[in-house]
mmCIF file with all atom_site columns, C-alpha atoms in Angstrom:
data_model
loop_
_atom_site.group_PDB
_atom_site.id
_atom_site.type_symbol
_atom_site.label_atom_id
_atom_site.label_alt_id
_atom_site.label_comp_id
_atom_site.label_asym_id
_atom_site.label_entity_id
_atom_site.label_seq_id
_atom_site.pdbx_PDB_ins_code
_atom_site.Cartn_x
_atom_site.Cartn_y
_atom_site.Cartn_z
_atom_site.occupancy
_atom_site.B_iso_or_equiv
_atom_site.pdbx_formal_charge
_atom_site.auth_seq_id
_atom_site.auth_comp_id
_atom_site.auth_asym_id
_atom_site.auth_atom_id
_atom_site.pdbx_PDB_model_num
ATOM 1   C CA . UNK A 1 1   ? -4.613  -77.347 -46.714 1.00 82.00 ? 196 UNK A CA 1
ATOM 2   C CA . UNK A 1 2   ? -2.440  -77.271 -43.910 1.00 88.00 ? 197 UNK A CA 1
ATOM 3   C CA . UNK A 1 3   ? -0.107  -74.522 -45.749 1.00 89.00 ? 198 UNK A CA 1
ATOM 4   C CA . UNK A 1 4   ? -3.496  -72.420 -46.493 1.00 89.00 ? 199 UNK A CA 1
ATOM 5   C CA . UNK A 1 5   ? -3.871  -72.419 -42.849 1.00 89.00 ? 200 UNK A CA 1
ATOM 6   C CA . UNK A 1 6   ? -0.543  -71.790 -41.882 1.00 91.00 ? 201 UNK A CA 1
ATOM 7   C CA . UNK A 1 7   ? 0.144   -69.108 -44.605 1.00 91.00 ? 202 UNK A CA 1
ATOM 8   C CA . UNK A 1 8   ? -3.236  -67.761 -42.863 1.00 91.00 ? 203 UNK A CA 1
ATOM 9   C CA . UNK A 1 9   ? -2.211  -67.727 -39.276 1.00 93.00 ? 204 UNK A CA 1
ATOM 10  C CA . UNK A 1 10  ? 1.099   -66.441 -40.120 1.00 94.00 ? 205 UNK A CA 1
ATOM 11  C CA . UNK A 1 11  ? -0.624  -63.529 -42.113 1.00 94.00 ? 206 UNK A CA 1
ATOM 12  C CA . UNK A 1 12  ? -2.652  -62.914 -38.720 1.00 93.00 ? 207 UNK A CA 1
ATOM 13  C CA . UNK A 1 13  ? 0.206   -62.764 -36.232 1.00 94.00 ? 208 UNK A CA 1
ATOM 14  C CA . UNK A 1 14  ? 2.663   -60.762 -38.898 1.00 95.00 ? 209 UNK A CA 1
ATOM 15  C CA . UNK A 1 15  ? -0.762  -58.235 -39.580 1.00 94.00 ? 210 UNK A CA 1
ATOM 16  C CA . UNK A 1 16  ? -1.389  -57.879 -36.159 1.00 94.00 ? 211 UNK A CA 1
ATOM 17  C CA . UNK A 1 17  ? 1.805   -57.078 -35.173 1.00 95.00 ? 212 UNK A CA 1
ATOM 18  C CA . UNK A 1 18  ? 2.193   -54.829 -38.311 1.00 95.00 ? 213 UNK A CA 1
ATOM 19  C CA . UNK A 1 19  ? -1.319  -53.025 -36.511 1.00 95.00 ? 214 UNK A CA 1
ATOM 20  C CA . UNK A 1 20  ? 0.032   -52.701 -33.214 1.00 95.00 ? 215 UNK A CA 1
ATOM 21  C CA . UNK A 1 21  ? 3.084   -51.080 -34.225 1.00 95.00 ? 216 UNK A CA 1
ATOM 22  C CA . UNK A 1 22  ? 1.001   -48.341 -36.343 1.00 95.00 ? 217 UNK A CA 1
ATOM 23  C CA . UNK A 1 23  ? -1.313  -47.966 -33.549 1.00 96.00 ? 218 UNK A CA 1
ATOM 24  C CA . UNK A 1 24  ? 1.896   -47.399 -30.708 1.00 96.00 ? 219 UNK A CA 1
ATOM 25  C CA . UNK A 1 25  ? 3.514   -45.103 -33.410 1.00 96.00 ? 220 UNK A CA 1
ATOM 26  C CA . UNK A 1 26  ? 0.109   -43.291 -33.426 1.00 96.00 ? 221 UNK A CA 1
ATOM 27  C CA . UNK A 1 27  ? -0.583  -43.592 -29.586 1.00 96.00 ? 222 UNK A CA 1
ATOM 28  C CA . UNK A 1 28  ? 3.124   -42.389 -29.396 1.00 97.00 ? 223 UNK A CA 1
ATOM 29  C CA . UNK A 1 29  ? 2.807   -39.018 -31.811 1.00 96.00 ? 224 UNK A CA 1
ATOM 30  C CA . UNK A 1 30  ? -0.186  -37.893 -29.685 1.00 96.00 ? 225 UNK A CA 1
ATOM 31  C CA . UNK A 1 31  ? 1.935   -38.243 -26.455 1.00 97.00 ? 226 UNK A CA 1
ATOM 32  C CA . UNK A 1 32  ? 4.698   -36.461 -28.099 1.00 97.00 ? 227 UNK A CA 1
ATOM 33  C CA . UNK A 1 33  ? 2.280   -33.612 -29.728 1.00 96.00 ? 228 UNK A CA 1
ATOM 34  C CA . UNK A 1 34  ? 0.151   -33.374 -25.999 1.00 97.00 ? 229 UNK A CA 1
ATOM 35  C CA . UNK A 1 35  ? 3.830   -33.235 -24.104 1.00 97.00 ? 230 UNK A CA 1
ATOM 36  C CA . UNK A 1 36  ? 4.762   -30.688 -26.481 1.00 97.00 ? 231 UNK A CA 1
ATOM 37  C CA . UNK A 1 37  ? 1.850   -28.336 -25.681 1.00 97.00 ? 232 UNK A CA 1
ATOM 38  C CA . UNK A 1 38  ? 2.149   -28.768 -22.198 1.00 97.00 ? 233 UNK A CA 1
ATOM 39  C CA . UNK A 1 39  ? 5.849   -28.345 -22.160 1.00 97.00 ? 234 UNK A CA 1
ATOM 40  C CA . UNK A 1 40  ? 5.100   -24.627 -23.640 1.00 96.00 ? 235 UNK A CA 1
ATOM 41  C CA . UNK A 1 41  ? 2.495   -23.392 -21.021 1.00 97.00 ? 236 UNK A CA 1
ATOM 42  C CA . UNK A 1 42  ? 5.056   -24.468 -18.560 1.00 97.00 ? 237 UNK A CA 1
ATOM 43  C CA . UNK A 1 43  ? 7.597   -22.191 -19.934 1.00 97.00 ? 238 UNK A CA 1
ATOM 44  C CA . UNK A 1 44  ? 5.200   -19.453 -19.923 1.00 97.00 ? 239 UNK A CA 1
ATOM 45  C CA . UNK A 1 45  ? 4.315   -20.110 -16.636 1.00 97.00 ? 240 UNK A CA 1
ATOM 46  C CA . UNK A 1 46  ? 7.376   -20.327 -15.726 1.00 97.00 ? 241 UNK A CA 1
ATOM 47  C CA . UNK A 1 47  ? 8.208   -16.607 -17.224 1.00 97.00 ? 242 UNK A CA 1
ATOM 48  C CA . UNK A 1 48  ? 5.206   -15.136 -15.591 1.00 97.00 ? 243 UNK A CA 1
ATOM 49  C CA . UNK A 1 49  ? 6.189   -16.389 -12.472 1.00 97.00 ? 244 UNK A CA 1
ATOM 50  C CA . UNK A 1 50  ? 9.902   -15.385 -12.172 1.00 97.00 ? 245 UNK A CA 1
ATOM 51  C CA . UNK A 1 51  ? 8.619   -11.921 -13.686 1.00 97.00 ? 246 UNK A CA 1
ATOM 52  C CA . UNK A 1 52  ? 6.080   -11.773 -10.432 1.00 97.00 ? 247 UNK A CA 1
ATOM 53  C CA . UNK A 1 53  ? 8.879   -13.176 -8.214  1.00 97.00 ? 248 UNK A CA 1
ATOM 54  C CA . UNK A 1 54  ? 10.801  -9.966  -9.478  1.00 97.00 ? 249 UNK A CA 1
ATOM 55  C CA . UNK A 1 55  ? 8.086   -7.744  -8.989  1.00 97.00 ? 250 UNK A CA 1
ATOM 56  C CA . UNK A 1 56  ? 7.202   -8.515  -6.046  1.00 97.00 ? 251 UNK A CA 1
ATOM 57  C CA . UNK A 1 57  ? 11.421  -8.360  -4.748  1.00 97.00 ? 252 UNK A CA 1
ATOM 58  C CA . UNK A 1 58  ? 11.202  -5.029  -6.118  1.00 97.00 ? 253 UNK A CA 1
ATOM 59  C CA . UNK A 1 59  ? 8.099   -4.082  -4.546  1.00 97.00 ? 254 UNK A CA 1
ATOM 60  C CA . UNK A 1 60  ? 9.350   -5.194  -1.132  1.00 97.00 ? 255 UNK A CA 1
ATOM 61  C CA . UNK A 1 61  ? 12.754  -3.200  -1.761  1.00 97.00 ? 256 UNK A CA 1
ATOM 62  C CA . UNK A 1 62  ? 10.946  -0.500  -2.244  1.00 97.00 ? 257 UNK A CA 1
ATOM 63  C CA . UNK A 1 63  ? 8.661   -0.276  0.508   1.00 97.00 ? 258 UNK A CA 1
ATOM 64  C CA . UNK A 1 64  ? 11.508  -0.911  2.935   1.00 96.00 ? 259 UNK A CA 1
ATOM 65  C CA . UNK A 1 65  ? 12.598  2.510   1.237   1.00 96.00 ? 260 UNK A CA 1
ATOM 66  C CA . UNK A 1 66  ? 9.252   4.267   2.184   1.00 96.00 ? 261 UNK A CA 1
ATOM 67  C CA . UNK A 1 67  ? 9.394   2.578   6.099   1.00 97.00 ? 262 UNK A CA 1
ATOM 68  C CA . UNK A 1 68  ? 12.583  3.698   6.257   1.00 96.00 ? 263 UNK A CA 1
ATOM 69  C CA . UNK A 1 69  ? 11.269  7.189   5.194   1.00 95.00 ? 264 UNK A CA 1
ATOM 70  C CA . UNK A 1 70  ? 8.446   7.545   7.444   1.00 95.00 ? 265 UNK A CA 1
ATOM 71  C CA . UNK A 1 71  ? 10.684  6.413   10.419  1.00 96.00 ? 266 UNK A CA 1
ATOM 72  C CA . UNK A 1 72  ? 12.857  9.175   9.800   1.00 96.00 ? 267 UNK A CA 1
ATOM 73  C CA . UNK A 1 73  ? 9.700   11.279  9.770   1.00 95.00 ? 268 UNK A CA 1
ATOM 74  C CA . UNK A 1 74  ? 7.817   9.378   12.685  1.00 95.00 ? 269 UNK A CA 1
ATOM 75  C CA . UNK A 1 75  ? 11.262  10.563  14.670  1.00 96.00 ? 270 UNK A CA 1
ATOM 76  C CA . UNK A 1 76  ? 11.304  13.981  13.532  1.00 95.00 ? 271 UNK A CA 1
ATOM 77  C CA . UNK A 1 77  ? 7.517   14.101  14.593  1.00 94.00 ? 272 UNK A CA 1
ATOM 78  C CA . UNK A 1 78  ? 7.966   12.790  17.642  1.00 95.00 ? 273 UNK A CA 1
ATOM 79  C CA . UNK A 1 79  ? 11.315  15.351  18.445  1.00 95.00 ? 274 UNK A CA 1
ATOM 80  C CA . UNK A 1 80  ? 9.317   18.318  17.424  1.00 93.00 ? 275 UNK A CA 1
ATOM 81  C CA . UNK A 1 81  ? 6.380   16.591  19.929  1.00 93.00 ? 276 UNK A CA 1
ATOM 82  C CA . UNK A 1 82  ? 9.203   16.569  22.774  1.00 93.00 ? 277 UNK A CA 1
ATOM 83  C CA . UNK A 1 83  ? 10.175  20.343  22.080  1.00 92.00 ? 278 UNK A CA 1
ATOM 84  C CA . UNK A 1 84  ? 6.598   21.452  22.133  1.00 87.00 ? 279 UNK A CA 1
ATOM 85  C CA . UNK A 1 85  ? 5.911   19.512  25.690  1.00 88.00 ? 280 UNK A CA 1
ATOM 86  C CA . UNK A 1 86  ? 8.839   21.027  26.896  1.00 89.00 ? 281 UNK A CA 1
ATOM 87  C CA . UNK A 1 87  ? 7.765   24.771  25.493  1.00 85.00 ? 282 UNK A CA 1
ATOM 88  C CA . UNK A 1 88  ? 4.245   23.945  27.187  1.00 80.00 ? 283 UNK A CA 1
ATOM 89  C CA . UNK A 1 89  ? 6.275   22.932  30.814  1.00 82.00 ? 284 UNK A CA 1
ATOM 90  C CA . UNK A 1 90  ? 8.023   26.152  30.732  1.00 83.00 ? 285 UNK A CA 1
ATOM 91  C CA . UNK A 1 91  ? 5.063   28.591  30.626  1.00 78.00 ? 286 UNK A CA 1
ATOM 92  C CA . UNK A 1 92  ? 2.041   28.646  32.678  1.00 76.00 ? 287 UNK A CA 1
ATOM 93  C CA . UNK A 1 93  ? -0.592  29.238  30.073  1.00 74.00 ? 288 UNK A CA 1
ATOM 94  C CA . UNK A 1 94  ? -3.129  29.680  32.762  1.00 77.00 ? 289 UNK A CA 1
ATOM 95  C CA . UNK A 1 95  ? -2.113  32.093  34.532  1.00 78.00 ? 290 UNK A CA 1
ATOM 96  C CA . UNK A 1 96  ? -0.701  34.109  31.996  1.00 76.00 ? 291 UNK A CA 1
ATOM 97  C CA . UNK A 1 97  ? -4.397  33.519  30.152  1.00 77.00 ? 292 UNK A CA 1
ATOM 98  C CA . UNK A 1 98  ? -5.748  35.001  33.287  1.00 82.00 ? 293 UNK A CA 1
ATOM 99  C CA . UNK A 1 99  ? -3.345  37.863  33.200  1.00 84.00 ? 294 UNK A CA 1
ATOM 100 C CA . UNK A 1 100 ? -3.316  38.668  29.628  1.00 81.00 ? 295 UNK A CA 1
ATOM 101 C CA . UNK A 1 101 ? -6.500  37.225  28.046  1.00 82.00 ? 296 UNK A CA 1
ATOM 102 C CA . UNK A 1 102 ? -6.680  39.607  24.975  1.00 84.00 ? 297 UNK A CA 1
ATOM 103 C CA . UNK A 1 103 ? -2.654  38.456  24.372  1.00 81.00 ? 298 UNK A CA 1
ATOM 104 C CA . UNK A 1 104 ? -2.878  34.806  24.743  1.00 79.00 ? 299 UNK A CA 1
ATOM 105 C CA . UNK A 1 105 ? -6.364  34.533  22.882  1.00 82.00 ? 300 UNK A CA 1
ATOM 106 C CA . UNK A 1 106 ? -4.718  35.867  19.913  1.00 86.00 ? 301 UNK A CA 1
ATOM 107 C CA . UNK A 1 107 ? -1.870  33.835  20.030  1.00 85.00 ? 302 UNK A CA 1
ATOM 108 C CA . UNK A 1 108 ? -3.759  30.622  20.377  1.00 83.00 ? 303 UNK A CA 1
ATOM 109 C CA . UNK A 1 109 ? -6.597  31.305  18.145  1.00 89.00 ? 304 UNK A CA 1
ATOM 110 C CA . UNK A 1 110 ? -3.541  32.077  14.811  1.00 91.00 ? 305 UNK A CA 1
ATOM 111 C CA . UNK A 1 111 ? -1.436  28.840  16.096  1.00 89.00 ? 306 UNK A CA 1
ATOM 112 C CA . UNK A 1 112 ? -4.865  26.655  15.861  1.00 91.00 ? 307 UNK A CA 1
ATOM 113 C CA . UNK A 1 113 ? -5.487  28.022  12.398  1.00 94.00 ? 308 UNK A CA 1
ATOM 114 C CA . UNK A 1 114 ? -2.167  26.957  11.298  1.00 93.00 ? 309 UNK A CA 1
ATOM 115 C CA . UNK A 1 115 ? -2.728  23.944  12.723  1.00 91.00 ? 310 UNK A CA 1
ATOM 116 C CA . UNK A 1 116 ? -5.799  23.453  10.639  1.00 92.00 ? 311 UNK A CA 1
ATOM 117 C CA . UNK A 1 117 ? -4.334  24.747  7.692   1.00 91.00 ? 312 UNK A CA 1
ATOM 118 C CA . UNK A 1 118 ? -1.380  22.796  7.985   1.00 89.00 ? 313 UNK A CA 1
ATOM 119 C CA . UNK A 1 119 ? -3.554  19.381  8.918   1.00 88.00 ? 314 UNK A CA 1
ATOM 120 C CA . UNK A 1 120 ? -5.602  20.218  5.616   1.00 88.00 ? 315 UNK A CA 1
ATOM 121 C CA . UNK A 1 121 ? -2.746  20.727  3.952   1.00 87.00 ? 316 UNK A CA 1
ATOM 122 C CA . UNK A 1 122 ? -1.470  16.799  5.057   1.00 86.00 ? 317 UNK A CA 1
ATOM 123 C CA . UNK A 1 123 ? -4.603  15.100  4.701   1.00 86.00 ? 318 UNK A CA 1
ATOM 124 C CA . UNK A 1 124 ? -6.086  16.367  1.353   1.00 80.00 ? 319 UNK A CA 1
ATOM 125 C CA . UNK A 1 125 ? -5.434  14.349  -1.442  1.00 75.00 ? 320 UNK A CA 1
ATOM 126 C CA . UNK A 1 126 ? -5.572  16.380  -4.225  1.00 73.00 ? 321 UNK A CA 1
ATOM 127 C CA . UNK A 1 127 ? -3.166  18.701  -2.792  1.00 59.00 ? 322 UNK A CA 1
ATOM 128 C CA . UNK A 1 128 ? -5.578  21.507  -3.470  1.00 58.00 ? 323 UNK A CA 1
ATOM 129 C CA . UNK A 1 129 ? -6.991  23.615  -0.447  1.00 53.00 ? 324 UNK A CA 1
ATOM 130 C CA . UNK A 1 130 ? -10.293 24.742  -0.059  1.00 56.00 ? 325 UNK A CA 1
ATOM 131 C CA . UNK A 1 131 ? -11.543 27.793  1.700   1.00 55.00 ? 326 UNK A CA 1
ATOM 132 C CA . UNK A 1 132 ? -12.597 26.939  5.222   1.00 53.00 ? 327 UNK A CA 1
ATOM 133 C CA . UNK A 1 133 ? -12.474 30.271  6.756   1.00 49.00 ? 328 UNK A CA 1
ATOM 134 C CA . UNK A 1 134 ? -10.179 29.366  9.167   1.00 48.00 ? 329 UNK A CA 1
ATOM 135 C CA . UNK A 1 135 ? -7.069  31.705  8.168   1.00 47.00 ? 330 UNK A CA 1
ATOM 136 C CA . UNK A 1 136 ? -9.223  34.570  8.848   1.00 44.00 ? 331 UNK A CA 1
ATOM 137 C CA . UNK A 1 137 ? -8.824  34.137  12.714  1.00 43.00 ? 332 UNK A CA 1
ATOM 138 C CA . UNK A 1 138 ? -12.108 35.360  13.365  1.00 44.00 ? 333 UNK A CA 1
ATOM 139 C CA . UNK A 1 139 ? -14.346 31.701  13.030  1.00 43.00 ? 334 UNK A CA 1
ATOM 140 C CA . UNK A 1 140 ? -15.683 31.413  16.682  1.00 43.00 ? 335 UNK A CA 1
ATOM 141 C CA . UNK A 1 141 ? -15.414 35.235  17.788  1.00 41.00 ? 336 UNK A CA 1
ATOM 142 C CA . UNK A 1 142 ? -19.337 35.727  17.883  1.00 40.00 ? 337 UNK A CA 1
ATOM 143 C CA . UNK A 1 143 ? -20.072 31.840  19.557  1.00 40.00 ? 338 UNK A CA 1
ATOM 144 C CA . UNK A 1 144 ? -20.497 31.505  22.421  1.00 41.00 ? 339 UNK A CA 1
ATOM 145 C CA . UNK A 1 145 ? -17.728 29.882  24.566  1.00 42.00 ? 340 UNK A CA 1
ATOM 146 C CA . UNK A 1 146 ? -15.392 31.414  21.859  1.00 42.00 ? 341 UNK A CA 1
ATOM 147 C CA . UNK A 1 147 ? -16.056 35.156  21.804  1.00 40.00 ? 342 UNK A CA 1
ATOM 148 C CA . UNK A 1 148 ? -13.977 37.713  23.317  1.00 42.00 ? 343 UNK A CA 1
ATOM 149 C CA . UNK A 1 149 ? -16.062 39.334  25.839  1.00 41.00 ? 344 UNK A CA 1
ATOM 150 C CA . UNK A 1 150 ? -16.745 35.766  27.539  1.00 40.00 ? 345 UNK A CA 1
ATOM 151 C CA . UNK A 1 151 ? -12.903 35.336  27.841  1.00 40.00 ? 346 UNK A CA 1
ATOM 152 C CA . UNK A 1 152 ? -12.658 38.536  29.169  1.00 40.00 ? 347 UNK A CA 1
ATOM 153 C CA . UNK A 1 153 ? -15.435 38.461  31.824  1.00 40.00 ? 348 UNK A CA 1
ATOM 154 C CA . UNK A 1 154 ? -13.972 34.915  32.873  1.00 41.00 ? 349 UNK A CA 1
ATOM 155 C CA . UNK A 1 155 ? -10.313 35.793  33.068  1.00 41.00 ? 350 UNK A CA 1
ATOM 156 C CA . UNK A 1 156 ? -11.439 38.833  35.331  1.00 40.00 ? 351 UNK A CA 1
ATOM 157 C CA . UNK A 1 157 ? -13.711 37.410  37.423  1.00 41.00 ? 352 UNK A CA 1
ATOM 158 C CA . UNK A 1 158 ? -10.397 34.341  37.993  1.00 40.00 ? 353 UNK A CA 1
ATOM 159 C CA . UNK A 1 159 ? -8.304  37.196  39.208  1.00 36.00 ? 354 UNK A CA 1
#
């Protein structure tokens, strides 16, 4: 009887270690199958995130290219600015106004239109320009701080 039992508890201890070696082969296949799948996301991840690393390098690369740009433009600008505040120092627009008011109304009213014009021009996005009425020259002639007669009477009556 003692063999029976013996043969028996030997059965147990060489079946349950037979189990727990299927179940850590199983328990180790899942681990290996999970690790697997994670192991690919992180390669994609890994992809997408060197390709946005690059993308972004070459987005920085390139708008140091466009600062650079509108530097050289802001400087340009601001020389032209210079040239005209100099041009504006050297003549007395007021008193040749009140000397010459037909002359000088002229002159300003066709360098304001291309200032318009040339602001529209910068400023519309579509790069198509609509008809303001403004290359015409004569827009404020028949207001009334603009009209001719009212420059007239006031340059006069300054003399």
């Amino acid at each position: 009887m003692i063999k029976v039992y013996l043969f028996l508890i030997i059965m147990g201890v060489i079946g349950g270690v037979g189990y727990g070696g299927y179940m850590y082969y199983k328990d180790t296949q899942e681990r290996i199958s999970i690790l697997t799948d994670n192991n690919a996301k992180l390669e994609v991840a890994a992809q997408l995130q060197e390709e946005t690393i690059n993308t972004m390098i070459e987005d920085v690369e390139r708008n140091a290219e466009l600062n650079k740009e509108l530097q050289d433009k802001l400087q340009l600008a601001e020389k032209y600015g210079d040239q005209l505040r100099n041009t504006l120092r050297k003549h007395n627009l007021t008193h040749l106004a009140n000397k010459k008011p037909g002359l000088i109304e002229k002159r300003m009213q066709n360098a304001t239109n291309r200032l318009w014009d040339d602001l529209a021009n910068i400023t519309n996005p579509n790069g198509v320009q609509s008809d303001t009425g403004t290359k015409s020259g004569d827009g404020d002639k028949n207001s009334e701080n603009g009209s001719p007669a009212s420059s007239k009477t006031e340059a006069s009556s300054a003399k």
